[in-house]
PDB file of C-alpha atoms in Angstrom:
ATOM      1  CA  MET A1147    -131.463  62.732  22.503  1.00 78.00           C
ATOM      2  CA  LYS A1148    -128.063  64.218  23.273  1.00 87.00           C
ATOM      3  CA  ASP A1149    -127.400  64.862  19.587  1.00 87.00           C
ATOM      4  CA  LEU A1150    -130.250  67.357  19.282  1.00 89.00           C
ATOM      5  CA  GLU A1151    -129.545  68.801  22.731  1.00 92.00           C
ATOM      6  CA  PHE A1152    -125.979  69.521  21.591  1.00 91.00           C
ATOM      7  CA  ILE A1153    -127.209  71.414  18.520  1.00 90.00           C
ATOM      8  CA  GLU A1154    -129.758  73.353  20.571  1.00 93.00           C
ATOM      9  CA  GLU A1155    -127.146  74.316  23.148  1.00 93.00           C
ATOM     10  CA  LEU A1156    -124.734  75.248  20.363  1.00 91.00           C
ATOM     11  CA  LYS A1157    -127.387  77.527  18.856  1.00 91.00           C
ATOM     12  CA  GLN A1158    -128.009  79.141  22.260  1.00 94.00           C
ATOM     13  CA  LEU A1159    -124.268  79.722  22.751  1.00 93.00           C
ATOM     14  CA  ILE A1160    -123.991  81.393  19.338  1.00 90.00           C
ATOM     15  CA  GLU A1161    -126.963  83.643  20.117  1.00 93.00           C
ATOM     16  CA  LYS A1162    -125.731  84.480  23.643  1.00 94.00           C
ATOM     17  CA  GLU A1163    -122.278  85.417  22.368  1.00 91.00           C
ATOM     18  CA  GLU A1164    -123.785  87.291  19.391  1.00 90.00           C
ATOM     19  CA  MET A1165    -121.264  85.763  17.058  1.00 84.00           C
ATOM     20  CA  PRO A1166    -121.777  84.874  13.437  1.00 80.00           C
ATOM     21  CA  PRO A1167    -122.197  81.131  13.126  1.00 78.00           C
ATOM     22  CA  PRO A1168    -119.814  79.318  10.822  1.00 76.00           C
ATOM     23  CA  ALA A1169    -121.660  77.922   7.854  1.00 76.00           C
ATOM     24  CA  PRO A1170    -122.532  75.442   6.722  1.00 78.00           C
ATOM     25  CA  MET A1171    -122.975  73.229   9.752  1.00 82.00           C
ATOM     26  CA  GLU A1172    -123.761  69.631   9.045  1.00 86.00           C
ATOM     27  CA  GLN A1173    -124.946  66.913  11.335  1.00 89.00           C
ATOM     28  CA  ARG A1174    -124.838  63.258  10.395  1.00 89.00           C
ATOM     29  CA  TRP A1175    -125.054  59.962  12.196  1.00 91.00           C
ATOM     30  CA  THR A1176    -123.088  56.724  12.049  1.00 90.00           C
ATOM     31  CA  ALA A1177    -123.021  53.395  13.804  1.00 91.00           C
ATOM     32  CA  CYS A1178    -120.292  52.730  16.306  1.00 90.00           C
ATOM     33  CA  SER A1179    -116.842  51.520  15.373  1.00 91.00           C
ATOM     34  CA  GLN A1180    -115.015  48.515  16.782  1.00 89.00           C
ATOM     35  CA  SER A1181    -111.689  50.346  16.555  1.00 90.00           C
ATOM     36  CA  SER A1182    -110.803  51.579  20.018  1.00 91.00           C
ATOM     37  CA  MET A1183    -109.010  54.588  18.537  1.00 91.00           C
ATOM     38  CA  SER A1184    -112.087  55.802  16.682  1.00 91.00           C
ATOM     39  CA  PRO A1185    -113.995  58.751  18.154  1.00 89.00           C
ATOM     40  CA  ALA A1186    -117.057  56.541  17.504  1.00 90.00           C
ATOM     41  CA  SER A1187    -115.741  53.513  19.382  1.00 91.00           C
ATOM     42  CA  SER A1188    -118.146  51.783  21.697  1.00 90.00           C
ATOM     43  CA  SER A1189    -118.621  48.358  23.201  1.00 89.00           C
ATOM     44  CA  ALA A1190    -122.411  48.779  22.854  1.00 89.00           C
ATOM     45  CA  GLU A1191    -123.251  47.632  19.332  1.00 88.00           C
ATOM     46  CA  ASP A1192    -126.453  49.714  19.213  1.00 90.00           C
ATOM     47  CA  ASP A1193    -124.734  53.045  19.928  1.00 90.00           C
ATOM     48  CA  ILE A1194    -125.184  55.759  17.324  1.00 90.00           C
ATOM     49  CA  PHE A1195    -122.788  58.671  16.982  1.00 91.00           C
ATOM     50  CA  SER A1196    -123.583  62.143  15.786  1.00 91.00           C
ATOM     51  CA  TRP A1197    -120.933  64.032  13.856  1.00 90.00           C
ATOM     52  CA  VAL A1198    -121.218  67.801  13.729  1.00 88.00           C
ATOM     53  CA  GLY A1199    -119.148  69.310  10.959  1.00 83.00           C
ATOM     54  CA  ILE A1200    -118.426  73.016  11.042  1.00 78.00           C
ATOM     55  CA  ILE A1201    -116.783  74.586   8.045  1.00 77.00           C
ATOM     56  CA  MET A1202    -115.014  77.915   7.822  1.00 78.00           C
ATOM     57  CA  HIS A1203    -115.060  79.515   4.401  1.00 80.00           C
ATOM     58  CA  LEU A1204    -112.670  82.319   3.506  1.00 81.00           C
ATOM     59  CA  PRO A1205    -114.528  84.045   0.669  1.00 83.00           C
ATOM     60  CA  THR A1206    -112.097  86.930   0.345  1.00 85.00           C
ATOM     61  CA  THR A1207    -108.518  87.395  -0.731  1.00 90.00           C
ATOM     62  CA  VAL A1208    -108.019  90.422   1.544  1.00 91.00           C
ATOM     63  CA  ALA A1209    -105.538  89.331   4.216  1.00 92.00           C
ATOM     64  CA  ARG A1210    -107.084  91.441   6.996  1.00 94.00           C
ATOM     65  CA  GLN A1211    -110.549  90.030   6.364  1.00 92.00           C
ATOM     66  CA  ARG A1212    -109.238  86.472   6.197  1.00 89.00           C
ATOM     67  CA  LYS A1213    -107.491  86.973   9.550  1.00 91.00           C
ATOM     68  CA  GLU A1214    -110.680  88.377  11.122  1.00 90.00           C
ATOM     69  CA  ILE A1215    -112.723  85.423   9.862  1.00 87.00           C
ATOM     70  CA  THR A1216    -110.104  82.942  11.083  1.00 87.00           C
ATOM     71  CA  ASP A1217    -109.852  84.636  14.503  1.00 89.00           C
ATOM     72  CA  GLU A1218    -113.649  84.557  14.870  1.00 87.00           C
ATOM     73  CA  PHE A1219    -113.723  80.890  13.905  1.00 86.00           C
ATOM     74  CA  PHE A1220    -111.129  80.005  16.562  1.00 86.00           C
ATOM     75  CA  HIS A1221    -113.005  82.106  19.133  1.00 88.00           C
ATOM     76  CA  TYR A1222    -116.089  80.047  18.277  1.00 87.00           C
ATOM     77  CA  ARG A1223    -114.137  76.798  18.547  1.00 87.00           C
ATOM     78  CA  HIS A1224    -112.655  77.714  21.931  1.00 88.00           C
ATOM     79  CA  LEU A1225    -116.098  78.646  23.280  1.00 91.00           C
ATOM     80  CA  THR A1226    -117.677  75.402  22.142  1.00 91.00           C
ATOM     81  CA  GLN A1227    -114.728  73.458  23.500  1.00 91.00           C
ATOM     82  CA  ALA A1228    -115.022  75.110  26.923  1.00 93.00           C
ATOM     83  CA  GLU A1229    -118.820  74.947  27.121  1.00 93.00           C
ATOM     84  CA  LEU A1230    -119.846  71.779  25.288  1.00 92.00           C
ATOM     85  CA  TRP A1231    -117.135  69.251  24.507  1.00 91.00           C
ATOM     86  CA  ASP A1232    -116.808  67.556  27.893  1.00 92.00           C
ATOM     87  CA  LYS A1233    -120.542  67.753  28.587  1.00 93.00           C
ATOM     88  CA  TYR A1234    -121.328  65.873  25.352  1.00 91.00           C
ATOM     89  CA  SER A1235    -118.134  63.763  25.109  1.00 90.00           C
ATOM     90  CA  ALA A1236    -117.242  65.536  21.883  1.00 90.00           C
ATOM     91  CA  TYR A1237    -113.947  64.687  20.214  1.00 90.00           C
ATOM     92  CA  LYS A1238    -112.423  66.020  17.040  1.00 87.00           C
ATOM     93  CA  LEU A1239    -111.549  63.751  14.170  1.00 84.00           C
ATOM     94  CA  TRP A1240    -107.866  62.885  14.326  1.00 82.00           C
ATOM     95  CA  ALA A1241    -107.110  64.768  11.107  1.00 78.00           C
ATOM     96  CA  LYS A1242    -108.675  67.952  12.511  1.00 82.00           C
ATOM     97  CA  ILE A1243    -106.635  68.214  15.698  1.00 85.00           C
ATOM     98  CA  GLU A1244    -104.265  71.160  15.858  1.00 84.00           C
ATOM     99  CA  VAL A1245    -101.270  70.589  18.108  1.00 88.00           C
ATOM    100  CA  PRO A1246    -101.294  73.353  20.740  1.00 88.00           C
ATOM    101  CA  LYS A1247     -98.149  75.451  20.975  1.00 89.00           C
ATOM    102  CA  ASP A1248     -98.804  76.217  24.642  1.00 92.00           C
ATOM    103  CA  LYS A1249     -97.414  73.481  26.942  1.00 92.00           C
ATOM    104  CA  ASP A1250    -100.392  73.622  29.329  1.00 94.00           C
ATOM    105  CA  GLU A1251    -102.888  73.332  26.463  1.00 91.00           C
ATOM    106  CA  LEU A1252    -100.923  70.394  25.037  1.00 92.00           C
ATOM    107  CA  ALA A1253    -100.883  68.672  28.443  1.00 93.00           C
ATOM    108  CA  ALA A1254    -104.655  69.212  28.753  1.00 93.00           C
ATOM    109  CA  LEU A1255    -105.203  67.722  25.278  1.00 93.00           C
ATOM    110  CA  GLN A1256    -103.019  64.715  26.093  1.00 94.00           C
ATOM    111  CA  ALA A1257    -104.867  64.124  29.382  1.00 94.00           C
ATOM    112  CA  ARG A1258    -108.259  64.412  27.675  1.00 94.00           C
ATOM    113  CA  LEU A1259    -107.271  61.929  24.958  1.00 93.00           C
ATOM    114  CA  ARG A1260    -105.940  59.494  27.594  1.00 94.00           C
ATOM    115  CA  LYS A1261    -109.339  59.517  29.318  1.00 93.00           C
ATOM    116  CA  ARG A1262    -111.108  58.425  26.131  1.00 93.00           C
ATOM    117  CA  PHE A1263    -108.610  56.381  24.134  1.00 93.00           C
ATOM    118  CA  PRO A1264    -106.137  53.563  24.958  1.00 94.00           C
ATOM    119  CA  VAL A1265    -103.106  55.755  24.305  1.00 93.00           C
ATOM    120  CA  ASP A1266    -100.588  53.436  25.969  1.00 93.00           C
ATOM    121  CA  ALA A1267    -101.767  50.461  23.886  1.00 92.00           C
ATOM    122  CA  TYR A1268    -101.672  52.612  20.755  1.00 91.00           C
ATOM    123  CA  ASN A1269     -98.121  53.792  21.491  1.00 90.00           C
ATOM    124  CA  LYS A1270     -97.059  50.208  22.212  1.00 91.00           C
ATOM    125  CA  ALA A1271     -98.496  49.071  18.852  1.00 90.00           C
ATOM    126  CA  ARG A1272     -96.796  51.977  17.080  1.00 88.00           C
ATOM    127  CA  LYS A1273     -93.465  51.088  18.666  1.00 88.00           C
ATOM    128  CA  GLU A1274     -93.772  47.394  17.745  1.00 90.00           C
ATOM    129  CA  LEU A1275     -95.236  47.798  14.246  1.00 90.00           C
ATOM    130  CA  ASP A1276     -93.389  50.954  13.204  1.00 88.00           C
ATOM    131  CA  PRO A1277     -90.029  50.956  15.048  1.00 86.00           C
ATOM    132  CA  ASN A1278     -88.445  53.246  12.453  1.00 84.00           C
ATOM    133  CA  ARG A1279     -91.206  55.862  12.845  1.00 81.00           C
ATOM    134  CA  ILE A1280     -92.047  55.818   9.120  1.00 83.00           C
ATOM    135  CA  LEU A1281     -95.767  56.297   9.749  1.00 83.00           C
ATOM    136  CA  SER A1282     -95.313  58.974  12.380  1.00 83.00           C
ATOM    137  CA  ASN A1283     -95.557  62.715  11.947  1.00 82.00           C
ATOM    138  CA  ASN A1284     -95.317  65.989  13.821  1.00 80.00           C
ATOM    139  CA  MET A1285     -98.955  65.754  14.931  1.00 82.00           C
ATOM    140  CA  LEU A1286     -99.001  62.205  16.291  1.00 83.00           C
ATOM    141  CA  ASP A1287     -95.842  62.437  18.352  1.00 85.00           C
ATOM    142  CA  PRO A1288     -96.776  65.471  20.477  1.00 88.00           C
ATOM    143  CA  ILE A1289    -100.400  64.517  21.114  1.00 89.00           C
ATOM    144  CA  PHE A1290     -99.499  60.959  22.114  1.00 88.00           C
ATOM    145  CA  GLY A1291     -96.642  62.094  24.319  1.00 77.00           C
ATOM    146  CA  ASN A1292     -93.748  60.698  22.328  1.00 70.00           C
ATOM    147  CA  LYS A1293     -90.455  62.516  22.677  1.00 61.00           C
ATOM    148  CA  TRP A1294     -88.747  61.192  19.569  1.00 53.00           C
ATOM    149  CA  LYS A1295     -89.002  62.873  16.200  1.00 54.00           C
ATOM    150  CA  SER A1296     -90.656  61.448  13.149  1.00 51.00           C
ATOM    151  CA  ILE A1297     -88.436  60.319  10.297  1.00 51.00           C
ATOM    152  CA  LEU A1298     -91.187  61.049   7.768  1.00 52.00           C
ATOM    153  CA  PRO A1299     -89.856  64.568   6.916  1.00 54.00           C
ATOM    154  CA  TRP A1300     -86.443  62.991   6.251  1.00 50.00           C
ATOM    155  CA  LEU A1301     -87.978  60.345   3.976  1.00 50.00           C
ATOM    156  CA  VAL A1302     -89.929  62.931   2.014  1.00 53.00           C
ATOM    157  CA  SER A1303     -86.882  65.142   1.606  1.00 52.00           C
ATOM    158  CA  HIS A1304     -84.624  62.249   0.492  1.00 49.00           C
ATOM    159  CA  PHE A1305     -86.978  60.224  -1.673  1.00 50.00           C
ATOM    160  CA  ILE A1306     -89.665  60.945  -4.201  1.00 45.00           C
ATOM    161  CA  LEU A1307     -92.547  58.884  -2.908  1.00 48.00           C
ATOM    162  CA  SER A1308     -94.306  57.063  -5.673  1.00 46.00           C
ATOM    163  CA  TYR A1309     -98.088  56.698  -5.554  1.00 44.00           C
ATOM    164  CA  PRO A1310     -97.970  52.934  -4.923  1.00 47.00           C
ATOM    165  CA  PHE A1311     -95.625  53.494  -1.964  1.00 46.00           C
ATOM    166  CA  TYR A1312     -97.882  56.227  -0.548  1.00 45.00           C
ATOM    167  CA  PHE A1313    -100.894  53.940  -1.030  1.00 44.00           C
ATOM    168  CA  TRP A1314     -99.091  51.207   0.889  1.00 44.00           C
ATOM    169  CA  ILE A1315     -98.267  53.580   3.765  1.00 46.00           C
ATOM    170  CA  HIS A1316    -101.875  54.722   3.955  1.00 41.00           C
ATOM    171  CA  HIS A1317    -103.164  51.172   4.111  1.00 41.00           C
ATOM    172  CA  MET A1318    -100.554  50.110   6.635  1.00 44.00           C
ATOM    173  CA  TYR A1319    -101.591  52.997   8.882  1.00 45.00           C
ATOM    174  CA  CYS A1320    -105.261  52.027   8.569  1.00 43.00           C
ATOM    175  CA  LEU A1321    -104.305  48.452   9.309  1.00 45.00           C
ATOM    176  CA  LEU A1322    -102.398  49.555  12.400  1.00 44.00           C
ATOM    177  CA  VAL A1323    -105.449  51.345  13.774  1.00 39.00           C
ATOM    178  CA  ASN A1324    -107.781  48.496  12.864  1.00 41.00           C
ATOM    179  CA  LEU A1325    -105.524  45.858  14.377  1.00 43.00           C
ATOM    180  CA  LEU A1326    -105.393  47.841  17.577  1.00 46.00           C
ATOM    181  CA  GLY A1327    -109.167  48.122  17.619  1.00 44.00           C
ATOM    182  CA  ALA A1328    -109.639  44.417  16.971  1.00 42.00           C
ATOM    183  CA  SER A1329    -107.298  43.409  19.795  1.00 40.00           C
ATOM    184  CA  ALA A1330    -108.855  45.700  22.413  1.00 37.00           C
TER     185      ALA A1330
END
């Protein structure tokens, strides 16, 4: 029962470090995904994945207090990353990844993602299905090791994106991920 062991070890880490736990913490479970780029991907159809959501609230408008809360949250995140993530094969949701500014941290993130996900196949699909980099952004390119820049900022600055166009982009991106998962 690795899911409950993770929570127990997380609780012990919080107590050992005498740090205030972020709240609320939620834990939920899902079935596996067939998409190979999903953090819940698995070839075993019976696998169940536990998602642990940790939320940081900033209940004050005082800049100093907000900075202290944010610093404590990142301290907490770095501790859990160092102590628990590899042990429990924990991966962040794609939308929650912050691109490290430090080159060594970025290289470590890229190497960790390559161990778990088919990054080369994903980059190949991106290159074939999105040669003009319309669906790319400043998060995807660095974490997947692409050197070229996204054209999305240029599109946004030169065009007013209508809702139907945005909706189409969103669905094309989902389709790209799902097609990759189905072909793996």
